[in-house]
Short mmCIF file of C-alpha atoms in Angstrom, two decimals:
data_model
loop_
_atom_site.label_atom_id
_atom_site.label_comp_id
_atom_site.label_asym_id
_atom_site.label_seq_id
_atom_site.Cartn_x
_atom_site.Cartn_y
_atom_site.Cartn_z
CA UNK A 1 -0.11 -0.33 -0.46
CA UNK A 2 2.13 2.67 1.27
CA UNK A 3 4.50 1.96 -2.30
CA UNK A 4 1.09 2.78 -4.38
CA UNK A 5 0.83 5.85 -2.27
CA UNK A 6 4.31 6.22 -3.65
CA UNK A 7 4.46 6.20 -7.32
CA UNK A 8 1.56 8.48 -7.48
CA UNK A 9 3.46 11.12 -5.43
CA UNK A 10 5.77 10.86 -7.59
CA UNK A 11 3.28 10.28 -10.79
CA UNK A 12 2.36 13.88 -10.16
CA UNK A 13 5.45 15.56 -9.57
CA UNK A 14 6.79 13.79 -12.87
CA UNK A 15 3.28 15.54 -14.46
CA UNK A 16 3.41 18.81 -12.91
CA UNK A 17 7.33 19.53 -14.01
CA UNK A 18 5.80 17.94 -17.56
CA UNK A 19 3.11 21.08 -17.25
CA UNK A 20 5.32 23.58 -16.68
CA UNK A 21 8.16 22.81 -19.00
CA UNK A 22 4.92 23.32 -21.49
CA UNK A 23 4.08 26.59 -20.27
CA UNK A 24 7.51 27.90 -20.05
CA UNK A 25 7.15 27.30 -24.23
CA UNK A 26 4.76 29.82 -24.13
CA UNK A 27 5.81 33.08 -25.13
CA UNK A 28 4.03 36.25 -24.00
CA UNK A 29 2.76 39.46 -26.72
CA UNK A 30 5.54 41.94 -26.74
CA UNK A 31 6.29 44.79 -29.01
CA UNK A 32 9.61 45.65 -29.23
CA UNK A 33 9.39 48.53 -31.89
CA UNK A 34 7.14 50.09 -34.24
CA UNK A 35 8.71 51.10 -37.62
CA UNK A 36 7.05 53.85 -39.55
CA UNK A 37 7.22 52.58 -43.41
CA UNK A 38 8.90 54.62 -45.88
CA UNK A 39 11.51 56.29 -43.40
CA UNK A 40 12.80 55.32 -39.90
CA UNK A 41 10.13 56.99 -37.43
CA UNK A 42 9.85 55.16 -34.55
CA UNK A 43 6.93 54.58 -32.56
CA UNK A 44 5.78 57.57 -34.81
CA UNK A 45 4.19 57.93 -37.66
CA UNK A 46 2.18 60.03 -40.53
CA UNK A 47 -1.53 59.14 -41.48
CA UNK A 48 -1.17 56.24 -44.75
CA UNK A 49 2.65 55.16 -43.17
CA UNK A 50 3.18 51.85 -43.16
CA UNK A 51 3.98 50.47 -39.68
CA UNK A 52 6.34 47.37 -38.91
CA UNK A 53 5.81 45.87 -36.10
CA UNK A 54 8.73 43.81 -33.90
CA UNK A 55 9.07 41.66 -31.06
CA UNK A 56 7.86 38.07 -29.92
CA UNK A 57 5.01 36.45 -29.63
CA UNK A 58 2.60 38.58 -32.48
CA UNK A 59 1.60 35.22 -34.56
CA UNK A 60 -2.19 34.82 -34.72
CA UNK A 61 -3.03 38.88 -35.35
CA UNK A 62 -6.50 39.12 -34.04
CA UNK A 63 -7.56 42.31 -32.99
CA UNK A 64 -5.45 46.17 -33.43
CA UNK A 65 -7.15 49.19 -32.13
CA UNK A 66 -6.21 52.81 -32.59
CA UNK A 67 -7.39 55.29 -29.37
CA UNK A 68 -9.37 53.05 -27.87
CA UNK A 69 -11.96 52.92 -30.70
CA UNK A 70 -10.20 53.40 -33.95
CA UNK A 71 -10.45 49.22 -35.61
CA UNK A 72 -7.37 48.97 -38.01
CA UNK A 73 -7.72 46.47 -40.82
CA UNK A 74 -4.43 44.24 -41.73
CA UNK A 75 -3.73 41.26 -43.73
CA UNK A 76 -3.24 38.29 -41.48
CA UNK A 77 -0.68 36.84 -44.77
CA UNK A 78 1.99 39.82 -43.37
CA UNK A 79 2.14 37.63 -39.73
CA UNK A 80 4.82 35.81 -38.01
CA UNK A 81 5.59 35.25 -34.64
CA UNK A 82 8.13 38.24 -35.01
CA UNK A 83 6.59 40.61 -36.82
CA UNK A 84 3.15 41.72 -38.85
CA UNK A 85 2.33 45.24 -41.12
CA UNK A 86 -0.61 47.51 -41.13
CA UNK A 87 -1.43 51.09 -42.56
CA UNK A 88 -2.03 54.19 -40.26
CA UNK A 89 -5.66 55.27 -40.78
CA UNK A 90 -7.04 58.96 -40.73
CA UNK A 91 -10.80 59.51 -40.58
CA UNK A 92 -12.68 62.65 -39.25
CA UNK A 93 -15.55 60.28 -38.98
CA UNK A 94 -14.34 58.17 -36.87
CA UNK A 95 -12.42 60.25 -34.72
CA UNK A 96 -8.62 60.27 -35.67
CA UNK A 97 -6.78 62.13 -34.13
CA UNK A 98 -3.01 63.86 -33.83
CA UNK A 99 -1.05 63.02 -30.66
CA UNK A 100 -0.18 60.60 -28.53
CA UNK A 101 -2.28 58.08 -28.19
CA UNK A 102 -2.77 54.66 -27.22
CA UNK A 103 -3.13 51.23 -29.62
CA UNK A 104 -3.69 47.77 -28.25
CA UNK A 105 -2.56 45.06 -30.50
CA UNK A 106 -4.39 41.32 -29.45
CA UNK A 107 -3.02 38.42 -30.52
CA UNK A 108 -3.04 34.39 -30.25
CA UNK A 109 -0.72 34.79 -27.24
CA UNK A 110 -2.19 37.97 -25.78
CA UNK A 111 -2.83 41.57 -25.86
CA UNK A 112 -0.35 44.23 -25.06
CA UNK A 113 -0.78 48.40 -25.73
CA UNK A 114 1.32 50.53 -26.74
CA UNK A 115 2.15 54.60 -27.55
CA UNK A 116 2.04 55.75 -30.71
CA UNK A 117 2.43 59.86 -31.99
CA UNK A 118 0.39 60.56 -34.96
CA UNK A 119 2.24 63.18 -36.37
CA UNK A 120 0.85 65.78 -38.80
CA UNK A 121 1.31 66.26 -42.16
CA UNK A 122 2.24 69.24 -44.13
CA UNK A 123 -0.38 70.40 -45.45
CA UNK A 124 -0.64 71.28 -49.54
CA UNK A 125 -2.91 73.44 -51.85
CA UNK A 126 -3.37 72.08 -54.91
CA UNK A 127 -5.75 74.75 -56.54
CA UNK A 128 -7.70 77.89 -56.32
CA UNK A 129 -11.35 78.46 -57.37
CA UNK A 130 -11.72 80.23 -59.77
CA UNK A 131 -7.57 79.68 -60.93
CA UNK A 132 -7.92 83.90 -61.77
CA UNK A 133 -8.37 85.91 -58.49
CA UNK A 134 -10.27 89.15 -58.47
CA UNK A 135 -8.94 91.13 -55.55
CA UNK A 136 -11.88 91.92 -53.14
CA UNK A 137 -13.69 88.97 -53.52
CA UNK A 138 -13.38 85.70 -51.97
CA UNK A 139 -11.20 82.91 -52.75
CA UNK A 140 -11.70 79.07 -52.25
CA UNK A 141 -8.29 77.54 -51.55
CA UNK A 142 -8.11 73.74 -52.18
CA UNK A 143 -6.03 71.49 -51.08
CA UNK A 144 -4.85 68.47 -48.30
CA UNK A 145 -3.99 68.68 -44.36
CA UNK A 146 -5.96 71.88 -43.71
CA UNK A 147 -6.30 70.99 -39.92
CA UNK A 148 -5.28 73.24 -36.64
CA UNK A 149 -4.85 76.27 -39.25
CA UNK A 150 -2.85 79.15 -37.19
CA UNK A 151 -2.76 81.83 -39.58
CA UNK A 152 -3.60 82.83 -43.30
CA UNK A 153 -1.52 85.55 -45.03
CA UNK A 154 -0.72 86.54 -48.68
CA UNK A 155 2.54 88.80 -49.21
CA UNK A 156 3.26 88.92 -45.79
CA UNK A 157 -0.02 90.13 -44.46
CA UNK A 158 -3.47 88.67 -42.17
CA UNK A 159 -6.01 88.12 -43.81
CA UNK A 160 -9.56 86.02 -43.32
CA UNK A 161 -10.53 82.70 -44.16
CA UNK A 162 -12.63 79.85 -43.21
CA UNK A 163 -12.44 76.30 -43.41
CA UNK A 164 -14.42 74.64 -44.42
CA UNK A 165 -12.72 70.83 -44.22
CA UNK A 166 -9.54 69.75 -43.86
CA UNK A 167 -9.72 70.10 -48.05
CA UNK A 168 -10.69 73.69 -48.04
CA UNK A 169 -10.62 76.94 -47.24
CA UNK A 170 -12.17 80.28 -48.24
CA UNK A 171 -9.38 83.41 -47.82
CA UNK A 172 -10.69 86.63 -47.91
CA UNK A 173 -9.15 89.02 -50.41
CA UNK A 174 -8.23 92.34 -49.81
CA UNK A 175 -9.31 94.91 -52.59
CA UNK A 176 -5.85 96.37 -53.05
CA UNK A 177 -4.47 92.85 -53.14
CA UNK A 178 -1.75 93.07 -55.35
CA UNK A 179 -0.87 89.77 -58.29
CA UNK A 180 1.79 87.65 -57.28
CA UNK A 181 1.60 87.91 -53.81
CA UNK A 182 2.33 84.56 -51.68
CA UNK A 183 -0.08 82.92 -49.42
CA UNK A 184 1.27 81.20 -46.88
CA UNK A 185 -1.33 78.83 -45.00
CA UNK A 186 0.81 77.34 -41.17
CA UNK A 187 -0.83 74.44 -39.57
CA UNK A 188 1.39 72.45 -36.82
CA UNK A 189 2.09 69.80 -39.49
CA UNK A 190 3.80 73.40 -41.02
CA UNK A 191 3.62 75.37 -43.83
CA UNK A 192 1.89 75.43 -47.61
CA UNK A 193 2.29 78.05 -49.69
CA UNK A 194 1.16 79.36 -53.43
CA UNK A 195 1.67 82.67 -55.54
CA UNK A 196 -1.20 84.02 -56.31
CA UNK A 197 -2.29 85.54 -59.86
CA UNK A 198 -5.37 87.78 -60.42
CA UNK A 199 -7.41 88.86 -63.11
CA UNK A 200 -6.13 92.33 -64.72
CA UNK A 201 -8.30 95.05 -64.27
CA UNK A 202 -9.94 95.69 -68.03
CA UNK A 203 -8.47 98.51 -69.61
CA UNK A 204 -10.14 101.98 -70.07
CA UNK A 205 -10.12 104.75 -72.38
CA UNK A 206 -12.41 107.35 -71.51
CA UNK A 207 -13.15 108.91 -74.92
CA UNK A 208 -16.15 111.43 -73.98
CA UNK A 209 -17.67 112.40 -70.96
CA UNK A 210 -19.04 115.60 -71.79
CA UNK A 211 -17.36 117.05 -68.88
CA UNK A 212 -13.66 117.73 -70.05
CA UNK A 213 -12.38 114.51 -68.70
CA UNK A 214 -12.05 112.20 -71.80
CA UNK A 215 -9.16 112.10 -74.83
CA UNK A 216 -11.88 113.03 -77.50
CA UNK A 217 -14.66 115.97 -75.85
CA UNK A 218 -14.72 119.19 -78.61
CA UNK A 219 -18.23 117.54 -80.89
CA UNK A 220 -19.60 118.64 -83.71
CA UNK A 221 -22.56 117.45 -85.87
CA UNK A 222 -23.04 117.10 -89.20
CA UNK A 223 -25.26 115.61 -92.05
CA UNK A 224 -29.54 115.96 -91.61
CA UNK A 225 -29.51 117.08 -87.73
CA UNK A 226 -32.20 119.75 -86.41
CA UNK A 227 -30.60 120.67 -83.54
CA UNK A 228 -26.84 119.09 -81.15
CA UNK A 229 -25.74 120.43 -77.97
CA UNK A 230 -22.45 119.11 -76.38
CA UNK A 231 -23.50 120.43 -73.36
CA UNK A 232 -26.43 119.43 -71.65
CA UNK A 233 -26.77 120.00 -68.55
CA UNK A 234 -28.12 117.41 -65.53
CA UNK A 235 -27.31 113.83 -67.58
CA UNK A 236 -26.00 110.69 -65.24
CA UNK A 237 -22.90 112.69 -64.31
CA UNK A 238 -22.81 115.53 -65.52
CA UNK A 239 -23.26 117.27 -69.04
CA UNK A 240 -23.64 114.60 -72.03
CA UNK A 241 -24.99 115.13 -75.39
CA UNK A 242 -28.10 115.65 -77.14
CA UNK A 243 -28.70 115.53 -80.95
CA UNK A 244 -32.43 115.90 -82.43
CA UNK A 245 -33.66 114.32 -86.39
CA UNK A 246 -37.12 116.03 -87.88
CA UNK A 247 -37.43 114.21 -90.70
CA UNK A 248 -34.66 115.35 -93.20
CA UNK A 249 -33.10 113.33 -96.00
CA UNK A 250 -31.43 115.87 -98.09
CA UNK A 251 -28.29 113.58 -97.38
CA UNK A 252 -29.04 110.37 -96.24
CA UNK A 253 -27.61 110.66 -92.72
CA UNK A 254 -26.62 112.05 -89.83
CA UNK A 255 -24.16 111.78 -87.15
CA UNK A 256 -21.58 114.34 -84.82
CA UNK A 257 -17.70 113.01 -83.57
CA UNK A 258 -15.15 115.18 -81.60
CA UNK A 259 -12.61 113.56 -84.83
CA UNK A 260 -9.54 111.29 -84.99
CA UNK A 261 -6.31 111.35 -83.56
CA UNK A 262 -4.18 108.84 -81.71
CA UNK A 263 -5.44 105.19 -81.17
CA UNK A 264 -7.30 104.29 -78.55
CA UNK A 265 -5.82 101.25 -77.17
CA UNK A 266 -1.77 100.52 -77.12
CA UNK A 267 -0.14 98.12 -79.65
CA UNK A 268 -0.47 95.43 -77.64
CA UNK A 269 -4.19 95.75 -77.08
CA UNK A 270 -5.83 94.33 -80.87
CA UNK A 271 -8.28 91.49 -80.16
CA UNK A 272 -11.96 92.90 -81.19
CA UNK A 273 -13.06 89.81 -79.04
CA UNK A 274 -11.90 91.69 -76.17
CA UNK A 275 -12.43 95.81 -77.02
CA UNK A 276 -16.10 96.61 -75.72
CA UNK A 277 -17.34 100.07 -76.57
CA UNK A 278 -19.52 101.62 -73.55
CA UNK A 279 -22.39 104.47 -73.83
CA UNK A 280 -25.07 105.59 -71.65
CA UNK A 281 -28.12 106.11 -73.46
CA UNK A 282 -31.42 107.73 -73.13
CA UNK A 283 -33.23 109.24 -76.27
CA UNK A 284 -37.26 110.74 -76.04
CA UNK A 285 -39.31 107.62 -76.79
CA UNK A 286 -38.73 104.04 -77.92
CA UNK A 287 -37.80 102.94 -80.71
CA UNK A 288 -35.16 105.61 -81.18
CA UNK A 289 -32.24 104.36 -83.19
CA UNK A 290 -28.69 104.72 -82.21
CA UNK A 291 -25.95 104.15 -85.29
CA UNK A 292 -22.50 103.81 -83.82
CA UNK A 293 -19.58 103.99 -86.44
CA UNK A 294 -16.17 104.07 -86.63
CA UNK A 295 -13.02 106.42 -88.52
CA UNK A 296 -12.65 104.16 -91.58
CA UNK A 297 -10.42 101.22 -91.42
CA UNK A 298 -8.89 99.86 -94.41
CA UNK A 299 -11.67 101.48 -96.48
CA UNK A 300 -14.43 99.71 -94.54
CA UNK A 301 -17.22 101.41 -92.67
CA UNK A 302 -18.17 99.48 -89.26
CA UNK A 303 -21.19 100.74 -87.20
CA UNK A 304 -23.78 99.07 -85.30
CA UNK A 305 -27.04 100.09 -84.45
CA UNK A 306 -29.76 99.48 -81.78
CA UNK A 307 -32.48 100.59 -80.99
CA UNK A 308 -33.81 102.60 -77.17
CA UNK A 309 -36.12 100.51 -75.22
CA UNK A 310 -36.15 102.73 -72.37
CA UNK A 311 -36.09 105.78 -72.31
CA UNK A 312 -34.64 106.33 -69.61
CA UNK A 313 -30.28 106.26 -68.96
CA UNK A 314 -28.95 103.27 -69.76
CA UNK A 315 -25.52 101.96 -70.16
CA UNK A 316 -24.77 99.89 -73.64
CA UNK A 317 -22.46 97.71 -73.98
CA UNK A 318 -21.64 96.42 -77.38
CA UNK A 319 -18.42 93.97 -78.08
CA UNK A 320 -15.93 95.41 -80.76
CA UNK A 321 -16.19 92.25 -83.03
CA UNK A 322 -20.24 92.30 -82.89
CA UNK A 323 -19.37 95.27 -85.50
CA UNK A 324 -20.13 95.10 -88.97
CA UNK A 325 -19.22 96.63 -92.93
CA UNK A 326 -21.91 99.23 -94.12
CA UNK A 327 -22.26 101.24 -91.56
CA UNK A 328 -23.61 98.23 -89.54
CA UNK A 329 -25.53 96.76 -91.58
CA UNK A 330 -23.31 94.87 -93.92
CA UNK A 331 -22.54 90.89 -93.41
CA UNK A 332 -18.64 91.09 -92.29
CA UNK A 333 -18.43 91.65 -88.98
CA UNK A 334 -15.58 93.53 -87.22
CA UNK A 335 -14.36 89.63 -85.40
CA UNK A 336 -10.91 90.05 -87.39
CA UNK A 337 -10.85 93.92 -87.00
CA UNK A 338 -6.89 95.25 -85.47
CA UNK A 339 -8.84 96.39 -82.87
CA UNK A 340 -5.83 99.37 -82.11
CA UNK A 341 -6.69 100.88 -85.23
CA UNK A 342 -10.02 102.46 -83.98
CA UNK A 343 -9.53 105.88 -83.73
CA UNK A 344 -12.38 107.79 -83.69
CA UNK A 345 -16.10 106.73 -82.26
CA UNK A 346 -19.73 108.46 -84.03
CA UNK A 347 -22.77 108.55 -82.63
CA UNK A 348 -26.09 109.34 -84.91
CA UNK A 349 -28.88 108.05 -85.96
CA UNK A 350 -30.09 105.70 -88.58
CA UNK A 351 -32.63 107.79 -90.53
CA UNK A 352 -34.30 104.75 -91.79
CA UNK A 353 -36.08 102.84 -89.46
CA UNK A 354 -36.33 105.66 -86.51
CA UNK A 355 -39.74 107.54 -85.00
CA UNK A 356 -39.95 111.35 -86.10
CA UNK A 357 -38.58 113.30 -84.36
CA UNK A 358 -36.11 111.21 -83.04
CA UNK A 359 -33.70 112.86 -79.67
CA UNK A 360 -30.87 110.45 -78.69
CA UNK A 361 -29.15 111.96 -75.45
CA UNK A 362 -25.64 110.08 -74.79
CA UNK A 363 -22.87 110.32 -72.05
CA UNK A 364 -19.43 109.02 -70.39
CA UNK A 365 -18.17 106.80 -74.01
CA UNK A 366 -15.46 104.77 -72.98
CA UNK A 367 -13.16 101.64 -74.85
CA UNK A 368 -12.69 99.09 -72.34
CA UNK A 369 -10.29 96.57 -73.18
CA UNK A 370 -10.05 93.03 -71.19
#
């Protein structure tokens, strides 16, 4: 009996020793390093970096949780007892943030929690909307990583801004902003820079305002007119011109002009499709027909005719390329006209299709190039 008891005790001791050896073979999960790829950041990473985790007991990876709330996907193929790889996510909707935060790894043999620092990337500017800005108007800036914006400057001066999202900022452009100024957006991750080009303001030449402020101010009339007055008081901005036609057809035409001279536009402003003639107009009756004519250019007489639809003052804007030959009644447009050859603008009444009498009023004649 004593021998049986002795053998039983020896068996139990042997079994306990064997079990203890087995437990010694089990390796506890341990993370020794988290290395960002590409680069060699240790226990730090930028969003979307691949992270190589090194340690022991890492096989059978089951779960990765960042900041106690974001589950990170991974490919179990890249998992061994010594290492595995995953990608750092960043999603505002899931609560992603920058800074030091816990990350927990659950494997087949246990779990371990370490601290990792998520670094804020340098912001970038991809484009502006519109592409060419206008001083005094808002401008949308599209890019990446517009988080925690601390300042926005243009040409070294602080300007107002509103962050719509991590990829969009609306800035307020000062009215005196200068084209070619550098825009700088500053965040904890760094700065984004872009030179902002502004739309060039249109070139405006005042031909006549009948108050002495234009390049042509000495007006006279010709043809079948009843009366003409280039100093009529009470216009939109002071004096204006008045031309009256009461039915005479002796000459078959009428008009007024301040004569020719130097071209209104410089040699670099040749495009008729970018040239506009503006004139403030009024009349005594709806249907009174204006006839706007240019100086004779290369033996061609270009004109533009239109009827007044409102007797009150309004601004008429005419594209130079919409002028036609034969005093505005021809078939050929002035689209190919060299705009720099225009040095005179004549204003009259188209007698063939206008009320009798017709009294036209006009002021502030300008040439605008855009």
